[in-house]
mmCIF file of C-alpha atoms in Angstrom:
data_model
loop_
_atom_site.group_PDB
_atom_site.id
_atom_site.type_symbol
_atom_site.label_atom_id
_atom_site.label_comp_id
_atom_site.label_asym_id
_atom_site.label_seq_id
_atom_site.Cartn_x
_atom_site.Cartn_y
_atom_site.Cartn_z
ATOM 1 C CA UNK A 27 10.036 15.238 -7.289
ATOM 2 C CA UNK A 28 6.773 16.647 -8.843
ATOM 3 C CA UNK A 29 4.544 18.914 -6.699
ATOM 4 C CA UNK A 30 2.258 16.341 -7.601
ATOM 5 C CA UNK A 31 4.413 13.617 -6.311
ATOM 6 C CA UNK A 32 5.285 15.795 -3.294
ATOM 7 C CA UNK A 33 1.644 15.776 -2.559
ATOM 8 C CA UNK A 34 0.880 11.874 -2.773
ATOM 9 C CA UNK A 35 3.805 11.213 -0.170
ATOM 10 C CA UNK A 36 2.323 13.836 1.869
ATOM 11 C CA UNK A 37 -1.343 12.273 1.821
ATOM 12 C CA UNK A 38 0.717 8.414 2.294
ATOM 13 C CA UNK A 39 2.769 9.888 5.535
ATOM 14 C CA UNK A 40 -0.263 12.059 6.663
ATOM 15 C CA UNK A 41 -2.058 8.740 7.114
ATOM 16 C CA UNK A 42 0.049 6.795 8.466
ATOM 17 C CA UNK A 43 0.631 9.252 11.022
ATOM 18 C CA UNK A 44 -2.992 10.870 11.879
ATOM 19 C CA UNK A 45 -4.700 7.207 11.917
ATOM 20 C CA UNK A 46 -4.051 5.124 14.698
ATOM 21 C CA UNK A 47 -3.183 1.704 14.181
ATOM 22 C CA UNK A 48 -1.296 1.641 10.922
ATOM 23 C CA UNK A 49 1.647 0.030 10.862
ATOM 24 C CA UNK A 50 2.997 1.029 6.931
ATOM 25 C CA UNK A 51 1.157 2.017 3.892
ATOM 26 C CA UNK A 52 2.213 1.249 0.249
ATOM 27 C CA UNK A 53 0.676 2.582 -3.111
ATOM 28 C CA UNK A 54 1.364 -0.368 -5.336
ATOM 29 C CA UNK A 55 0.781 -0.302 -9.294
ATOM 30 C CA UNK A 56 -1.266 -2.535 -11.379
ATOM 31 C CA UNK A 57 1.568 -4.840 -12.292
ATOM 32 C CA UNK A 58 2.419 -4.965 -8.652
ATOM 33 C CA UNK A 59 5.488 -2.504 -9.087
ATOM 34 C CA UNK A 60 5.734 -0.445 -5.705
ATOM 35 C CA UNK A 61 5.099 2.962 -6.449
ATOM 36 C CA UNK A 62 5.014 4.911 -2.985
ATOM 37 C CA UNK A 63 5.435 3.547 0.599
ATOM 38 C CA UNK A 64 5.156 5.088 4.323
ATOM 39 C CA UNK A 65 8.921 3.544 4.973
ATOM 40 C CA UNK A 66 10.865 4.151 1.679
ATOM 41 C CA UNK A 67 14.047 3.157 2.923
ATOM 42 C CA UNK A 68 12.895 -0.616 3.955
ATOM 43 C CA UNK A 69 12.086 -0.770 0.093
ATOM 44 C CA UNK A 70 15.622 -2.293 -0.559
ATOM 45 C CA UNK A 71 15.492 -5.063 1.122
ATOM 46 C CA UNK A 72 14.554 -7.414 -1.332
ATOM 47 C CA UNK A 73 14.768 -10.516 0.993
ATOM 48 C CA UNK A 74 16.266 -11.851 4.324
ATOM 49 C CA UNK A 75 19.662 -11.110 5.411
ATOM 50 C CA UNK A 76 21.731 -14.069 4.491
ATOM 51 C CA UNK A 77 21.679 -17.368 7.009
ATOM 52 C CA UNK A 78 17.848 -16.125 7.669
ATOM 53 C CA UNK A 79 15.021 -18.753 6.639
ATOM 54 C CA UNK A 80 12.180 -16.509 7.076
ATOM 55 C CA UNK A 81 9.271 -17.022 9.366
ATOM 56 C CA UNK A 82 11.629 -16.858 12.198
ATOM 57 C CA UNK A 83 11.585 -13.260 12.140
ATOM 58 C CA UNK A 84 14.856 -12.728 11.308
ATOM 59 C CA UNK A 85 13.752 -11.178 7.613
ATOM 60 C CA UNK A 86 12.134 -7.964 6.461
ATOM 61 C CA UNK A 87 9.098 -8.557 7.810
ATOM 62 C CA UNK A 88 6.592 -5.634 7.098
ATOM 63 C CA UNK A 89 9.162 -3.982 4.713
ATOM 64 C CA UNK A 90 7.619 -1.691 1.895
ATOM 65 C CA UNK A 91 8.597 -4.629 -0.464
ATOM 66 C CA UNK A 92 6.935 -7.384 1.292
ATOM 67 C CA UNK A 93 3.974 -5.251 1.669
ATOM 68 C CA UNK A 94 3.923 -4.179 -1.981
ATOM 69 C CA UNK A 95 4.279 -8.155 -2.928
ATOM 70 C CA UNK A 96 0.873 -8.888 -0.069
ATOM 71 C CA UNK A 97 -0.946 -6.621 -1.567
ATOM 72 C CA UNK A 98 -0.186 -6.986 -5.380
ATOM 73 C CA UNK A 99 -0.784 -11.270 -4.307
ATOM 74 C CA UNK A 100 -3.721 -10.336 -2.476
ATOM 75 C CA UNK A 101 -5.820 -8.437 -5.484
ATOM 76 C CA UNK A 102 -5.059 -10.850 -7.941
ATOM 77 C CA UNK A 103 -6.698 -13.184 -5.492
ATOM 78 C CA UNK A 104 -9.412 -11.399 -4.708
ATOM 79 C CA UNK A 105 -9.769 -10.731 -7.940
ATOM 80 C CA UNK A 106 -9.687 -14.107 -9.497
ATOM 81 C CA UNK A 107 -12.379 -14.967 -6.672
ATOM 82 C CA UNK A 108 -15.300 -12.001 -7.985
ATOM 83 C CA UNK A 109 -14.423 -13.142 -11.901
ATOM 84 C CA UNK A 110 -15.576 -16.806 -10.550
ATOM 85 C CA UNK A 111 -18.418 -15.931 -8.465
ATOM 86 C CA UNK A 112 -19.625 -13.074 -10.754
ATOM 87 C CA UNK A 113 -19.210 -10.815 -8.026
ATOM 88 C CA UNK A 114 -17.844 -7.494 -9.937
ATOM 89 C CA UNK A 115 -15.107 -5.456 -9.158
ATOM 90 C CA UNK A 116 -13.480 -5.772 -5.997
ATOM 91 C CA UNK A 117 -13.468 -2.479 -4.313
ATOM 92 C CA UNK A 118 -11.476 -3.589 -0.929
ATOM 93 C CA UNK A 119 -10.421 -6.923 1.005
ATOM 94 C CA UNK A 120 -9.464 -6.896 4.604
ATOM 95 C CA UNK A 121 -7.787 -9.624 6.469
ATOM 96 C CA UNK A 122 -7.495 -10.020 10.232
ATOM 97 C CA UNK A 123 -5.182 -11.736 11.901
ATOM 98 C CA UNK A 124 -3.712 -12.631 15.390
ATOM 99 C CA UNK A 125 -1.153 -10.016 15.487
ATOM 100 C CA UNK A 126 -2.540 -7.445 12.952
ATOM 101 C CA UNK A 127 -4.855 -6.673 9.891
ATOM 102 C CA UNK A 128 -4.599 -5.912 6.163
ATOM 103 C CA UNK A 129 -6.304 -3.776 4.307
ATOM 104 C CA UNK A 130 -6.154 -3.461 0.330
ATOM 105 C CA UNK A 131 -8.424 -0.857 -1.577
ATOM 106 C CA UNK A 132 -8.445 -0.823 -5.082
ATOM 107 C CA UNK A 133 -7.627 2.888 -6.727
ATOM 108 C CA UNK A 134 -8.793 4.124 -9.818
ATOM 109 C CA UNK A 135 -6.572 3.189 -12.454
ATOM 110 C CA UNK A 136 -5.945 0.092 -11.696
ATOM 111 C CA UNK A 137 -3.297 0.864 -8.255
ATOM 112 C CA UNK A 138 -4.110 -0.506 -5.120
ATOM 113 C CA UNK A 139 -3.277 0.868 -2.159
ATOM 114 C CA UNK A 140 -2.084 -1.331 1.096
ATOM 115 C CA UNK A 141 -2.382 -0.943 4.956
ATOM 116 C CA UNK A 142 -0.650 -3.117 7.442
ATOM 117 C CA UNK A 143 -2.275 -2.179 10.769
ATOM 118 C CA UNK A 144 -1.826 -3.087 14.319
ATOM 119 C CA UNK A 145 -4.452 -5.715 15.826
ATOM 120 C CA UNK A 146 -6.293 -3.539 17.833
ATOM 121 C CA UNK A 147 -6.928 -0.711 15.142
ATOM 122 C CA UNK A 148 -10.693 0.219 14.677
ATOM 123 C CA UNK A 149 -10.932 -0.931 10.965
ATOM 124 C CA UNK A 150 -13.348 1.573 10.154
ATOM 125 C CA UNK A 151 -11.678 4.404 10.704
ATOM 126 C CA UNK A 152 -8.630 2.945 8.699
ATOM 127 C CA UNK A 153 -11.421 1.847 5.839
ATOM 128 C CA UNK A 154 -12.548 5.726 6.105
ATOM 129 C CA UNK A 155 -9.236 7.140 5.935
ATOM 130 C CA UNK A 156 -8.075 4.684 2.693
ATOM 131 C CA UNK A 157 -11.189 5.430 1.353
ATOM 132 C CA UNK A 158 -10.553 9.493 1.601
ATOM 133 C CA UNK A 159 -6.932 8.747 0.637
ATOM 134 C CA UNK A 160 -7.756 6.903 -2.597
ATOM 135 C CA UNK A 161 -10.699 9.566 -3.476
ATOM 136 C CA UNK A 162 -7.842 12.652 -3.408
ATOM 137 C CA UNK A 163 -5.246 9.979 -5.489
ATOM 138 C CA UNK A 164 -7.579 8.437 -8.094
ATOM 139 C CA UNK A 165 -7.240 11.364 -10.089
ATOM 140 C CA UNK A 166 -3.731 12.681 -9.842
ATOM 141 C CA UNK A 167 -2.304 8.972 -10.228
ATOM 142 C CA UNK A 168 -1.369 9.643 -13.920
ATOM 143 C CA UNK A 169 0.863 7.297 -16.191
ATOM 144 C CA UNK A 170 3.448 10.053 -15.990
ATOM 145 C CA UNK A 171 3.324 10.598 -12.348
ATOM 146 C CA UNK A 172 3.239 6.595 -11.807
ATOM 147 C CA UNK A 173 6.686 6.798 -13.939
ATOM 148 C CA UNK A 174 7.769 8.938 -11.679
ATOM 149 C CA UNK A 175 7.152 7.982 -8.582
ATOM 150 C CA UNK A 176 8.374 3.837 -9.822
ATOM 151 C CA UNK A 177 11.513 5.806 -10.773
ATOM 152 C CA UNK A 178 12.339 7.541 -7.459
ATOM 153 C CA UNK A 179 11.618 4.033 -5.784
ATOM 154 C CA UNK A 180 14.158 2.514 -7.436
ATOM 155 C CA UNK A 181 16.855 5.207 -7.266
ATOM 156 C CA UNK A 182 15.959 4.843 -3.074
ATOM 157 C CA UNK A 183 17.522 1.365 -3.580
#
C-alpha cells in the first residue's frame, strides 16, 4: 500500500478506536464501491451463511459490506430527498435506532464515509470526529488512491 493509503487506514482505525461508541467505520465511493473499512476481513462476506434467512441474526450483520451497501442506500436517499425539497447538498444524515445509530457524512469528491455506533454514543462527538476525519481525507482521496484502495479491498476477499 501507498503511504497515502497507509495513512487513510490509520485515520479509519484511529477513529474507531479513540471515539467511544463506534461500532465499524467504512469509506465508501461514489458508486457505492467499498473503498476502506474498520473490519476489512468481514468485507467478504457477501451475504448470509447458507440455511440463514436474515433478520434472525444468523447473517453478517454489521459486516464492512452491509455497512458499505447502508450507507451507499442511505445517500442516494437522502439525496433524492434535498433534489425534491430544494434543500442543497446533503452534508450528513444520522439515524437512531433502538439498538444503535448511523451516521453518513458526505466527503469531498463525492465518497461518503459511514459510522455504525453503539446506542448510547454521544453523537456529537462521533459528528466531530467524522467531521475531522473527512476534513484530513477530502483532499488525499484521489482517483488514483480510490483505485487503490478498491483494489486492495478486493484482493482481502
Amino acid at each position: 500500500m501507498s503511504s497515502q493509503a497507509r495513512n487513510l487506514h490509520w485515520l479509519l482505525t484511529n477513529l474507531v478506536d479513540e471515539v467511544p461508541g463506534i461500532r465499524s467505520v467504512a469509506v465508501v465511493s461514489s458508486d457505492g464501491l467499498l473503498l476502506l473499512a474498520s473490519d476489512p476481513g468481514l468485507a467478504a462476506e457477501s451475504g448470509p451463511p447458507e440455511g440463514a434467512d436474515g433478520p434472525d441474526g444468523s447473517g453478517p450483520r454489521g459486516s464492512s459490506a452491509d455497512l458499505a451497501t447502508v450507507v451507499s442506500g442511505l445517500a442516494s436517499l437522502t439525496n433524492g430527498a434535498a433534489k425534491l425539497m430544494d434543500g442543497g447538498v446533503v452534508k450528513q444524515t444520522m439515524v437512531a435506532m433502538d439498538e444503535g445509530s448511523l451516521f453518513v457524512m458526505s466527503i469531498s469528491d463525492g465518497s461518503l464515509l459511514g459510522a455504525h455506533a453503539t446506542p448510547d454514543c454521544d453523537m456529537s462527538v462521533i459528528a466531530y470526529h467524522m467531521a475531522l476525519f473527512v476534513g484530513r481525507a477530502g483532499h488525499v482521496l484521489t482517483p488514483e488512491l480510490r483505485t487503490e484502495l478498491r483494489q486492495s479491498m478486493e484482493n482481502a476477499q
